[in-house]
Coordinates of C-alpha atoms in Angstrom, one line a residue:
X1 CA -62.4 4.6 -109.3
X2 CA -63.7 2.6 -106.5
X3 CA -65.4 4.3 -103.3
X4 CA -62.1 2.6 -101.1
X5 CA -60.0 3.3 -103.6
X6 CA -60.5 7.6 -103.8
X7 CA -60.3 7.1 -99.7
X8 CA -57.1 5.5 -99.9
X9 CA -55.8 7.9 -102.3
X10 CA -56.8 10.9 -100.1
X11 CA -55.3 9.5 -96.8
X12 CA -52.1 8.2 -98.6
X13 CA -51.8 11.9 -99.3
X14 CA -52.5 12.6 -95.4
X15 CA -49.9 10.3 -94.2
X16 CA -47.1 11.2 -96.5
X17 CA -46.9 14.7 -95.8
X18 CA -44.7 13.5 -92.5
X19 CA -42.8 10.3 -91.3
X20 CA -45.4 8.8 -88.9
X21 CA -43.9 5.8 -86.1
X22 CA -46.1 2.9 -86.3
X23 CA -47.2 0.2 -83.5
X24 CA -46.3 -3.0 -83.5
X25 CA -47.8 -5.4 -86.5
X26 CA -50.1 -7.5 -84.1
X27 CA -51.2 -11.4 -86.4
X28 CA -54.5 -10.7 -86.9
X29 CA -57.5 -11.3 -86.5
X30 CA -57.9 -11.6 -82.6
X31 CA -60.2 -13.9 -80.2
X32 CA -60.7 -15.1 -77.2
X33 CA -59.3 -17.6 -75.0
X34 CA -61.0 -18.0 -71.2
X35 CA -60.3 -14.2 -70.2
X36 CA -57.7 -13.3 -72.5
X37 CA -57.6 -11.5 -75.8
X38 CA -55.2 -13.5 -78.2
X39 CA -53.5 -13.0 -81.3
X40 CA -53.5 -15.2 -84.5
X41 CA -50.7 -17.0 -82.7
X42 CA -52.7 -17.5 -79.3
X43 CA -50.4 -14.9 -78.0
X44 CA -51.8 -12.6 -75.6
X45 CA -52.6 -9.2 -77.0
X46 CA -53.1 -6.1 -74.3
X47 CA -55.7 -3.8 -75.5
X48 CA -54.6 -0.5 -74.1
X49 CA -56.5 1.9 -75.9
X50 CA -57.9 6.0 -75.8
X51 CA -60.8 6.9 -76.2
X52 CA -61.3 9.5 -79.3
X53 CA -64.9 10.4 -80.2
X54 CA -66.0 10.7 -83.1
X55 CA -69.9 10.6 -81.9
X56 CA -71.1 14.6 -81.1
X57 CA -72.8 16.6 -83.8
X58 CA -70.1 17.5 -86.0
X59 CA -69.7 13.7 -86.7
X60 CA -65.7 14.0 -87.0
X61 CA -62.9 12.7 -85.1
X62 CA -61.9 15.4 -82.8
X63 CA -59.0 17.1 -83.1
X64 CA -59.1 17.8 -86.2
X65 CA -59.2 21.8 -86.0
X66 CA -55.8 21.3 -83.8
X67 CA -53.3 19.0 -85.2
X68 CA -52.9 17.0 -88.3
X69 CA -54.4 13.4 -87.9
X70 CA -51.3 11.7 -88.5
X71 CA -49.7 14.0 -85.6
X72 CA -52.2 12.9 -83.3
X73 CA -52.0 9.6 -84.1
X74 CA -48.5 9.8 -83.8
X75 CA -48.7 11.1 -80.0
X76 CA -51.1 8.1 -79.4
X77 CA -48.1 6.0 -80.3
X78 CA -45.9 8.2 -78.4
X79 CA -47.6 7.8 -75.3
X80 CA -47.7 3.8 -75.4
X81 CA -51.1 3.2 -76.4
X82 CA -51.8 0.2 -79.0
X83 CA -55.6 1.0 -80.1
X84 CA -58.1 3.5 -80.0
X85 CA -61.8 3.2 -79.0
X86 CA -63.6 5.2 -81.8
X87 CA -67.0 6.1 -80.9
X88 CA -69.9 6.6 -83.8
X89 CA -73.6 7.9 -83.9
X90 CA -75.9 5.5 -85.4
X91 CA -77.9 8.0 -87.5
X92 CA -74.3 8.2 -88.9
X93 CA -74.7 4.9 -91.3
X94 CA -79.0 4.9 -90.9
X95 CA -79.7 8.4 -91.7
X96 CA -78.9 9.2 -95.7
X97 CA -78.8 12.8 -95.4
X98 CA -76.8 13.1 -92.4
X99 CA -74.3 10.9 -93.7
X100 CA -73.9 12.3 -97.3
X101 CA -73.4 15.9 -95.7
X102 CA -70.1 17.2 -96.6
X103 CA -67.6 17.9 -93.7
X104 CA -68.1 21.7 -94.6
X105 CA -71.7 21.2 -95.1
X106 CA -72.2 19.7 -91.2
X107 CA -69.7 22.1 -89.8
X108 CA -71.4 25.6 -91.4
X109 CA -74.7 24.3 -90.4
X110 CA -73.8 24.2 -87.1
X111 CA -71.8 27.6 -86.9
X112 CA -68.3 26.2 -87.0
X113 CA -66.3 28.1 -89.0
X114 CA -63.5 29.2 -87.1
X115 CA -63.3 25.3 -86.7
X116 CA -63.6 24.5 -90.3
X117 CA -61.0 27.0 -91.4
X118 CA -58.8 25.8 -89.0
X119 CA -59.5 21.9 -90.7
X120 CA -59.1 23.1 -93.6
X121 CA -55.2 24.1 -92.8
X122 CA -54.4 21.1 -90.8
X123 CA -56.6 18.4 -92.8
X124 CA -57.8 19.5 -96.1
X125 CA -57.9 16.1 -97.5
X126 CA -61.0 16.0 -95.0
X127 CA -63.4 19.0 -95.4
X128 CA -65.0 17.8 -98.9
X129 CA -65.6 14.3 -97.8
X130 CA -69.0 13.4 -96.7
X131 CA -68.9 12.6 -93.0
X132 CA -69.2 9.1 -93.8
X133 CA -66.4 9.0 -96.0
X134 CA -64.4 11.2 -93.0
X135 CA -65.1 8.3 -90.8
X136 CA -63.7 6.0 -92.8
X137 CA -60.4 7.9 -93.6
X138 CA -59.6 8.0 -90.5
X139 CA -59.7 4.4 -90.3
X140 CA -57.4 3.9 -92.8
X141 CA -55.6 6.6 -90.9
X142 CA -55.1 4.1 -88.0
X143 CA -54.5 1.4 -89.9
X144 CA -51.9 2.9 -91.5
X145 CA -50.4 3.7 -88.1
X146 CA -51.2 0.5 -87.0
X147 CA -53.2 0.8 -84.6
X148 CA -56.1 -1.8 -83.4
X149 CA -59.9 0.3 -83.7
X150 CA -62.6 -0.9 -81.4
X151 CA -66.2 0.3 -83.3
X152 CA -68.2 1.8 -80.1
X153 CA -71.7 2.6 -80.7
X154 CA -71.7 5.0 -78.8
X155 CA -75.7 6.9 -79.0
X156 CA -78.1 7.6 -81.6
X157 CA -78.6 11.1 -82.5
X158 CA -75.1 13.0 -82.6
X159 CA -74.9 14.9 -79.6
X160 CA -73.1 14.2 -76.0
X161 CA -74.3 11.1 -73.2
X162 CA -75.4 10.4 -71.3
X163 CA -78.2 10.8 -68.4
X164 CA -81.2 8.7 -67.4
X165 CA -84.3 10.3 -69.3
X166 CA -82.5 11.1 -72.5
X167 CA -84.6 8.5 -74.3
X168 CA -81.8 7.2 -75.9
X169 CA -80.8 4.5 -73.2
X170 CA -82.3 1.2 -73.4
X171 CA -84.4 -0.8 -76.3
X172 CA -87.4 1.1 -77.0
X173 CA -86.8 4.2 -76.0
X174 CA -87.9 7.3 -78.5
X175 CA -84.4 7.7 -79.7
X176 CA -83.5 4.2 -79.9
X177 CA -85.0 1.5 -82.0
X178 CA -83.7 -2.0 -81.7
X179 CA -84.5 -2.8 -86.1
X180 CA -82.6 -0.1 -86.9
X181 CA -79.7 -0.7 -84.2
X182 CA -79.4 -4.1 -86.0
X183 CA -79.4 -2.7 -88.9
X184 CA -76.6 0.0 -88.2
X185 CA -74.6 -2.5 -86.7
X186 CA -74.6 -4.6 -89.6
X187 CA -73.3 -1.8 -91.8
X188 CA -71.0 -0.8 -89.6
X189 CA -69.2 -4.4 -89.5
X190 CA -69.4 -4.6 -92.9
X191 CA -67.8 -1.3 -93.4
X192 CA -65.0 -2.8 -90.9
X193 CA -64.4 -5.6 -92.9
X194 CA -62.3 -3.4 -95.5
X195 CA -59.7 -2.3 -92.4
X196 CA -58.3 -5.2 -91.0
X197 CA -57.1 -3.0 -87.4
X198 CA -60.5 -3.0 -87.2
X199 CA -60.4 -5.8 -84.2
X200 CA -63.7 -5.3 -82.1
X201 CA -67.3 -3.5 -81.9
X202 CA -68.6 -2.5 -79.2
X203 CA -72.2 -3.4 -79.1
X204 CA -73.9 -0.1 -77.5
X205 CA -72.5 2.2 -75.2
X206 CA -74.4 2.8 -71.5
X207 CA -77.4 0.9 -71.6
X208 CA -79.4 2.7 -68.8
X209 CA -82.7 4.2 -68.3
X210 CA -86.5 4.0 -67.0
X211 CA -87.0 1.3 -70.1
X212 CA -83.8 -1.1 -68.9
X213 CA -84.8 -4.2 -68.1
X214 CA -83.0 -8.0 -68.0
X215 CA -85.4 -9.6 -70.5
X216 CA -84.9 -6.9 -73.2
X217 CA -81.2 -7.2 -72.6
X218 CA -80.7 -10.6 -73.7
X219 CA -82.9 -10.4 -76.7
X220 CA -81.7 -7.5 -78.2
X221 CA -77.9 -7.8 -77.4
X222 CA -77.7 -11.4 -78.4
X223 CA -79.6 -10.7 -81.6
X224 CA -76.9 -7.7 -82.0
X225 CA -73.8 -10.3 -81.5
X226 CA -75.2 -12.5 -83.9
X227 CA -76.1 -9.6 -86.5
X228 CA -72.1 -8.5 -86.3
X229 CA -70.5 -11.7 -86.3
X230 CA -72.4 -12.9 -89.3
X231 CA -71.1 -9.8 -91.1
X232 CA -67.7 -9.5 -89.8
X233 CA -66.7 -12.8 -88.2
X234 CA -63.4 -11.7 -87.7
X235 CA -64.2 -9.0 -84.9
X236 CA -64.6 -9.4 -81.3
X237 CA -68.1 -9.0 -80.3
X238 CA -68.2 -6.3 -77.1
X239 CA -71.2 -6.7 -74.9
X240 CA -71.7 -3.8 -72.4
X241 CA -74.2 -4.2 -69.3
X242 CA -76.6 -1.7 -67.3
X243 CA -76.5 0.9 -65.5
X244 CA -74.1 3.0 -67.2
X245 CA -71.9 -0.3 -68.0
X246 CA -71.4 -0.9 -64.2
X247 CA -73.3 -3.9 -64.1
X248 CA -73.0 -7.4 -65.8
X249 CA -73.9 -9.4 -62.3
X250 CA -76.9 -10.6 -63.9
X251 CA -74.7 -13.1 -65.9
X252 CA -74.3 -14.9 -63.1
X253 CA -77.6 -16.7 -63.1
X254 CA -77.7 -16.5 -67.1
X255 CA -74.9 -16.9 -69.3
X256 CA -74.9 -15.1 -72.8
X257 CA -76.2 -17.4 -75.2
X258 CA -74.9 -17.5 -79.0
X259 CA -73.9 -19.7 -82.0
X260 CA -69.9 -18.5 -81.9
X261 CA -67.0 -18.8 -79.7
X262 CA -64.2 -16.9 -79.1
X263 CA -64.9 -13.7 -79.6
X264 CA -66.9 -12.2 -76.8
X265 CA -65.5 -9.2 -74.7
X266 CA -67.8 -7.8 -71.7
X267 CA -67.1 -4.5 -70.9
X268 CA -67.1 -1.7 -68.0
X269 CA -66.8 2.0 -67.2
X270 CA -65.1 2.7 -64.0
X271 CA -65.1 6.1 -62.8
X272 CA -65.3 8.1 -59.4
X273 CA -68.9 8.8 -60.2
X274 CA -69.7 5.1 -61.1
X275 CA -70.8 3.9 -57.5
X276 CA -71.5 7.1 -56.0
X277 CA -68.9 9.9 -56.2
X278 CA -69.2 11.8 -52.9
X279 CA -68.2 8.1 -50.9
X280 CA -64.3 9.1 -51.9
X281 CA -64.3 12.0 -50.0
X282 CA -67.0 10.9 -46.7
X283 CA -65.7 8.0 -46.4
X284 CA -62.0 6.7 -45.2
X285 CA -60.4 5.7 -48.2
X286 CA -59.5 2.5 -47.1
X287 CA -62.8 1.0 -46.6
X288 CA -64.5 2.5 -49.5
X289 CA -61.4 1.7 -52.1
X290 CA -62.2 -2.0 -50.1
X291 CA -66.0 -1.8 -50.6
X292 CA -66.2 -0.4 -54.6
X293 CA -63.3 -2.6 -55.5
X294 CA -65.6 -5.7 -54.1
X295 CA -68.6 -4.4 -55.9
X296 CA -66.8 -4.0 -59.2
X297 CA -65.5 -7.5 -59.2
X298 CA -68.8 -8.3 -57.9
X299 CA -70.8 -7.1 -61.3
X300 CA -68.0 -7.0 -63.9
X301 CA -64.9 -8.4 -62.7
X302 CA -66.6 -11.7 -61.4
X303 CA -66.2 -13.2 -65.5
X304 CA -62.6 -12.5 -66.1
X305 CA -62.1 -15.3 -62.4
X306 CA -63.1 -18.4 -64.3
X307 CA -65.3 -20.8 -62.0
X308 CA -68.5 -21.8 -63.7
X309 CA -67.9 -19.4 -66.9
X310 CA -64.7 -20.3 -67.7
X311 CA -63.3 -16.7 -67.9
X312 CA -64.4 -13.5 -70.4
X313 CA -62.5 -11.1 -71.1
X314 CA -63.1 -7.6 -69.5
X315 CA -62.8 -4.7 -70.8
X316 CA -62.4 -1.2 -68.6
X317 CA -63.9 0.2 -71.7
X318 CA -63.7 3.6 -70.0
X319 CA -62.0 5.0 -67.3
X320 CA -60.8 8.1 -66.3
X321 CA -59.9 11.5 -64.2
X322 CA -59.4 15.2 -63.9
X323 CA -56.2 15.6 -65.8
X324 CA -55.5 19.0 -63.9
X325 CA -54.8 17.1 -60.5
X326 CA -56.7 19.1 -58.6
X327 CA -60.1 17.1 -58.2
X328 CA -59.7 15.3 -54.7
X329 CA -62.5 12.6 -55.2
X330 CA -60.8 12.0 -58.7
X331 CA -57.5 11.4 -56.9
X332 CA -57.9 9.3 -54.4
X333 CA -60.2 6.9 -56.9
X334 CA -57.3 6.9 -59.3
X335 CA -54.8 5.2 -56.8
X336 CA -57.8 2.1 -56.1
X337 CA -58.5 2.0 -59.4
X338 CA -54.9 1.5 -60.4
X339 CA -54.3 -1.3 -58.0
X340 CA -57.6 -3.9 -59.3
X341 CA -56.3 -2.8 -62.5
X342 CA -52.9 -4.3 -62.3
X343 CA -53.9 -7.1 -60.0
X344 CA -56.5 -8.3 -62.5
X345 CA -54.5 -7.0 -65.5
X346 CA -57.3 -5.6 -67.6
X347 CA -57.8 -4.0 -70.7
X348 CA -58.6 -0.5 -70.6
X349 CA -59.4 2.5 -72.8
X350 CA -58.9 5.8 -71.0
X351 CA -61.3 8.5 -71.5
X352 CA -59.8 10.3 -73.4
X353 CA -57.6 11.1 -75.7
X354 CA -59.2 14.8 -76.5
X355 CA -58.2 17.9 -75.1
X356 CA -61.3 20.0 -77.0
X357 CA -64.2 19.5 -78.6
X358 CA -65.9 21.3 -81.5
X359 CA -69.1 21.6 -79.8
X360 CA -70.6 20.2 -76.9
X361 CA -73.5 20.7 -75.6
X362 CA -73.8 23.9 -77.7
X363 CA -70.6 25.1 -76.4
X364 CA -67.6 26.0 -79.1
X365 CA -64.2 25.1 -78.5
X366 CA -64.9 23.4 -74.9
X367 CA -61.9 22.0 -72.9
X368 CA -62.2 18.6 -72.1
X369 CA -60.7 18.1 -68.7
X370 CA -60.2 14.6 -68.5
X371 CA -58.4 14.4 -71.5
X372 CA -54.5 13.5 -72.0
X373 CA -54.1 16.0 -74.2
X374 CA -54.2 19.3 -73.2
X375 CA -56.2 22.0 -75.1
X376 CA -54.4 22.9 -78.0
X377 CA -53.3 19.0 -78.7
X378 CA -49.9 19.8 -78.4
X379 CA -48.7 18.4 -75.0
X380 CA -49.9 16.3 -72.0
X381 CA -52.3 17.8 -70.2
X382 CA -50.6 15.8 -67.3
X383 CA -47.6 14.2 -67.2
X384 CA -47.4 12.5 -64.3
X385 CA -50.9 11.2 -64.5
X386 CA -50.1 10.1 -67.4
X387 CA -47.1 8.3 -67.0
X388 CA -48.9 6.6 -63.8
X389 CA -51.6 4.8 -66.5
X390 CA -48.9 4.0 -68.6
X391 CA -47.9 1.5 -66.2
X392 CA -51.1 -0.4 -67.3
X393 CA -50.2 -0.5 -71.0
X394 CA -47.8 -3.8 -70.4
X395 CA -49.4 -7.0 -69.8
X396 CA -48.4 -8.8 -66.7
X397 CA -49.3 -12.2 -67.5
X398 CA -51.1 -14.2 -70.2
X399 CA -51.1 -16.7 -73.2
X400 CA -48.2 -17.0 -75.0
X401 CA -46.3 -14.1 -73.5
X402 CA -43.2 -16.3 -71.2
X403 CA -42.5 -19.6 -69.8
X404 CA -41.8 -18.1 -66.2
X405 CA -43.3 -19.3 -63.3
X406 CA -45.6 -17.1 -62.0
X407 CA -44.2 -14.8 -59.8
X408 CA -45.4 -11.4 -57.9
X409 CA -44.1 -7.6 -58.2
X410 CA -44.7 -5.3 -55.9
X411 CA -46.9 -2.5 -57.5
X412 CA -47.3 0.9 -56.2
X413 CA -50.6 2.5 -57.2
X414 CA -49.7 5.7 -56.7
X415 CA -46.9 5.9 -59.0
X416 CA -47.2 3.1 -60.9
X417 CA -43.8 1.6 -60.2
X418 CA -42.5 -1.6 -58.3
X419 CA -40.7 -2.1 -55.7
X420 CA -37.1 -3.3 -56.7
X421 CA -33.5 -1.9 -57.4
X422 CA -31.4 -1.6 -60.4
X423 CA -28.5 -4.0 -58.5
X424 CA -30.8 -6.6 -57.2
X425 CA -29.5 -7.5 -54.2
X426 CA -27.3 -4.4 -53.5
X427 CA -28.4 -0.8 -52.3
X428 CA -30.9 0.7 -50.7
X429 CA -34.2 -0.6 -52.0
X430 CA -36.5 2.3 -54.2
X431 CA -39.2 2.1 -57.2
X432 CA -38.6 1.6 -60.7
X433 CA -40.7 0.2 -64.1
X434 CA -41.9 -3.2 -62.8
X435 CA -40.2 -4.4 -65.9
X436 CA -37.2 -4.2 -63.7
X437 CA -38.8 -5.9 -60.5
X438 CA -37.3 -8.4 -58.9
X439 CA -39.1 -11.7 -59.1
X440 CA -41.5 -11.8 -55.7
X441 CA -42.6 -14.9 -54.1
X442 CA -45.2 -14.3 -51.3
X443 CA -44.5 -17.2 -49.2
X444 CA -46.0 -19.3 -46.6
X445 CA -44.3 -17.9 -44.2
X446 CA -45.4 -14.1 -44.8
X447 CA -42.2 -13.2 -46.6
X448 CA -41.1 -11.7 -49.1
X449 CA -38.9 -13.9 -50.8
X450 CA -36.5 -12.9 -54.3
X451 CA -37.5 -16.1 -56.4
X452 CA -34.8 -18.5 -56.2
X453 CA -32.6 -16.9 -53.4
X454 CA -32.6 -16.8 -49.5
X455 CA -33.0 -13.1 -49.7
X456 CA -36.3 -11.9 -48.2
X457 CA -37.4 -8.2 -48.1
X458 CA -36.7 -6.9 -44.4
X459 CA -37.7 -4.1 -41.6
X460 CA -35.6 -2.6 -39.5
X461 CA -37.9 -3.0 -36.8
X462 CA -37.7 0.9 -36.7
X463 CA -40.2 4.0 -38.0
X464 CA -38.7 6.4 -41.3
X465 CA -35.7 3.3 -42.1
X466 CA -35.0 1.8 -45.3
X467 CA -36.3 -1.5 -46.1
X468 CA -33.4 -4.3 -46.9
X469 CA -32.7 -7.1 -48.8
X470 CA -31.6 -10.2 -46.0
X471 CA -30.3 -13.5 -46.5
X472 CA -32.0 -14.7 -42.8
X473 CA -34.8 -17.4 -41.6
X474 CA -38.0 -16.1 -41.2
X475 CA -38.9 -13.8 -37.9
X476 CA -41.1 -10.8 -37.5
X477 CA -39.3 -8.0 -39.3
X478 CA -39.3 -10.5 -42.5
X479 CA -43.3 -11.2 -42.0
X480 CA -45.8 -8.8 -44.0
X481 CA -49.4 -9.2 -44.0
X482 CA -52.2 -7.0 -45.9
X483 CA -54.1 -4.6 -43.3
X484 CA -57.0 -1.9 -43.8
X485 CA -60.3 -2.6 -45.5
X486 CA -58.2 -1.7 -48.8
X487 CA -55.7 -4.8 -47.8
X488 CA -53.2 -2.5 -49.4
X489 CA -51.1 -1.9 -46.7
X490 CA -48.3 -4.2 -46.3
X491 CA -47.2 -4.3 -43.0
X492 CA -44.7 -5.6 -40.9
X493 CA -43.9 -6.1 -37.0
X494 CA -42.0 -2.8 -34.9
X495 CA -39.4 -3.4 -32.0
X496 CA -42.3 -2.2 -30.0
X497 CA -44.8 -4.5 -31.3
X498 CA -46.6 -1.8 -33.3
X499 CA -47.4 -2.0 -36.9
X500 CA -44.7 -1.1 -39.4
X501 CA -45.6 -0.3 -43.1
X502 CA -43.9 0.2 -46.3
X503 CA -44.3 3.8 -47.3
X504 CA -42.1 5.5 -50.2
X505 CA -39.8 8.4 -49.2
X506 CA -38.1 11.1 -51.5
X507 CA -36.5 10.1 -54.8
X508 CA -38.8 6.8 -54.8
X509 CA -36.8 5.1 -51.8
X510 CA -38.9 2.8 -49.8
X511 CA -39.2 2.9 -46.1
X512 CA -41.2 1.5 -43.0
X513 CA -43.0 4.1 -41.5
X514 CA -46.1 4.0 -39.0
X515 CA -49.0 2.7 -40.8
X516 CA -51.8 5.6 -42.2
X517 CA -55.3 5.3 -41.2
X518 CA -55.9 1.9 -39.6
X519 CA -57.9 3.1 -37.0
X520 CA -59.0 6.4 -38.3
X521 CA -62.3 7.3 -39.1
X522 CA -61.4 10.1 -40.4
X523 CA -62.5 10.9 -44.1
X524 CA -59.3 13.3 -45.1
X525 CA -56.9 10.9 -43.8
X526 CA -54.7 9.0 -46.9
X527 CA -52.6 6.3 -47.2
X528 CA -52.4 6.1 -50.3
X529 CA -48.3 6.3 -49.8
X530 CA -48.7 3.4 -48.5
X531 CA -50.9 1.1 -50.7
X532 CA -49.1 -1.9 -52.3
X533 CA -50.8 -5.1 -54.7
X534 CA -49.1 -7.8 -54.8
X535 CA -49.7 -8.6 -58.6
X536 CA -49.1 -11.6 -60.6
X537 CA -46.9 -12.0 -63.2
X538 CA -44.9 -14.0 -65.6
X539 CA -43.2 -11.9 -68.1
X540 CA -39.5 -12.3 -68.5

């Protein structure tokens, strides 16, 4: 029997021990076109993907002491999410005796057998694989799920990342050698070419130390591109940048030069920490959700806009939060992040998906905060947080996807809802799923105009009133304009002459109400109530 042929038999025993949902068949394989991601049909294809890693020094999805893989694949499904962002040490495919080492071999060498045992009553298909083996049953446990697999490199040595002077950074550094790189990504996309979900690799996670430098960069991820695409020309080609994957702006002077089209992805990690964390909670939110959002777009952001490059993809390859809710810095980034992310409709993976880890950072067992899931795999660790970056998961715009004119919705960031209402032009005005927005127009004028009617969105003129749909010419409780350093606050005019804003109420209904923080300089004042995008869409 064949070496995919005993893996195949050993997951199909997995996966029909219990009926498993499965994701939408997707015509692959994907590419590019300008700064979308497109299916076989040139149809846009949303990558909203979790993060699951696979790259620590048991070498093995996590999870696995927890749930059955084909239940936690099934609450990836269950919570909207389309592909999975599976990280990988490259030892794993270099390093013959690592990767020949039994499950049970890797896990009793490192003291885990309160782990193992508990692997061996949730997966036991698993335990006498070798881990390289393991890695690929679990890709046929995706596929058989149907869910897309992005290939992230993610270090060298199995262990966690990452900090500055780990030596396993940038080209050259002790624990990272550029031949064998090559030569681990090679195997790797050959290995992918037996699971067709496999749709992307992910070149090297968090280039960044004392070694990082521009030259070295071009040389050694161009010669990576090629390496993969010559093996596996059916996967997209995922470059990441410096500095902890916050920085691509050197593309501006110097494109990316290889001998394919179509399949290159940039990507970024976008988290509170990412431009300096402490600015979230000494600095009024407004101007430094204004100020980071500008940088992003200046280093990553910047390729997805077209101009001289056409348009990239970009990938928000991680992102993430305190799941608990109770990290303020973690908060108040969420809500800015959520806004570029609509507005520029990105693909994302969250970090993560895990609610433990075997071992990390020689600790057994370790909760993983940011994760969806909470410890024991069961539930969410937070609902609502959760059901806020749902909102992403639907593209708004793109390829393929509707004939509409583009139109706006009103997103709210910090729910993740629109402004609209189940009658349309009857009733007080609240949120709901943007699928059930009205169709916005921002007009000329400053108003807010329902496509293709004389109604516009109005104020009363008054402080803690609901907003209104009116059939009426333009005047100043019909004109809203952008305010703050955010330009999230949509604003309109008072009977006084003060400023008005929208601001959401109990049970989602909206409401002018004296705008938050304008003129404050003070560092606990929010308004994130308050913040709106204007995002543009054209799904039906």
């Amino acid at each position: 029997m064949g070496y995919l042929g005993e893996i195949s038999i050993i997951v199909l025993l997995c996966v029909s021990m219990s009926w498993i949902g499965h994701a939408e068949a997707v015509p692959l394989p994907l590419s590019t076109e300008s700064r979308w991601i497109v299916d076989g049909n040139g149809t846009r294809v949303k990558l909203a993907c979790v993060n699951w890693p696979s790259h620590l020094q048991p070498v093995l999805a996590e999870g696995l002491d927890k749930l059955p893989a084909q239940d936690i694949t099934g609450q990836i499904l269950g919570m909207g999410f389309n592909c999975v962002r599976l990280t990988w040490p490259l030892e794993l495919p270099m390093n013959i005796t690592l990767r020949s080492l039994t499950v049970t071999q890797n896990f009793r060498q490192l003291g885990l057998e309160e782990s193992l045992n508990s692997i061996e009553a949730y997966n036991p298909w698993v335990v006498n694989l070798s881990l390289m083996r393991a890695f690929e049953a679990m890709l046929m446990v995706l596929q058989h799920d149907g869910l897309m697999i992005i290939l992230d490199n993610h270090i060298t040595t199995p262990g966690w990342c990452c900090n500055w002077n780990d030596n396993n950074g940038f080209f050259g550094d002790m624990c990272f050698n550029a031949s064998m790189w090559i030569d681990g990504l090679r195997e790797m996309a050959t290995v992918a070419l037996r699971y067709s979900n496999v749709i992307g690799m992910s070149l090297r996670n968090e280039l960044r130390g004392p070694k990082s430098n521009i030259d070295d960069w071009y040389k050694y991820m161009q010669q990576g591109a090629e390496t993969v695409h010559a093996a596996n020309p059916n996967v997209l080609v995922i470059f990441s940048g410096m500095n902890y994957d916050s920085d691509l702006s050197f593309l501006h002077d110097r494109p990316v030069k290889v001998s394919f089209s179509g399949k290159l992805v940039f990507e970024v990690h976008w988290y509170s920490f990412s431009h300096g964390r402490t600015a979230w909670m000494d600095t009024p939110l407004n101007d430094v959700c204004g100020r980071i959002s500008a940088r992003v777009m200046a280093t990553a952001g910047f390729l997805a806009a077209g101009g001289d490059f056409g348009g990239y993809p970009v990938f928000v390859s991680e992102f993430g939060v305190d799941m608990r809710g109770t990290d303020a810095a973690d908060n108040r980034f969420l809500s800015c992040f959520m806004a570029a992310a609509a507005e520029q409709d990105w693909d994302f993976a969250v970090w993560g998906l895990q609610g433990s880890y075997y071992l990390r950072q020689g600790m057994k067992d370790l909760d993983e905060t940011f994760g969806l899931l909470n410890h024991s795999w069961t539930g969410f660790r937070n609902s609502i947080t959760l059901k806020r970056i749902s909102s992403l998961q639907r593209p708004f715009r793109g390829p393929g996807l509707s004939q509409t004119a583009v139109y706006q919705v009103i997103f709210h960031p910090l729910t993740g809802l629109c402004i609209g209402h189940k009658n349309r032009l009857l009733g007080p005005i609240r949120l709901e799923f943007c699928s059930l927005s009205p169709r916005w127009t921002y007009t000329a004028q400053r108003t807010l105009e329902v496509m293709g009617t004389q109604y516009v969105l109005q104020s009363s003129g008054d402080f803690q009133k609901p907003i209104e749909l009116m059939a009426s010419l333009p005047d100043q409780a019909s004109q809203w304009v952008l305010l703050s350093g955010s330009k999230l606050q949509l604003a309109s005019t008072a009977l006084d002459g003060s400023s008005l804003c929208l601001d959401v109420f109990s049970n989602d209904y909206v409401i002018t109400e004296k705008c938050k923080c304008l003129d404050s300089n003070d560092p606990t004042c929010d308004p994130a109530s308050q913040w709106f995008r204007l995002v543009d869409s054209t799904m039906p």
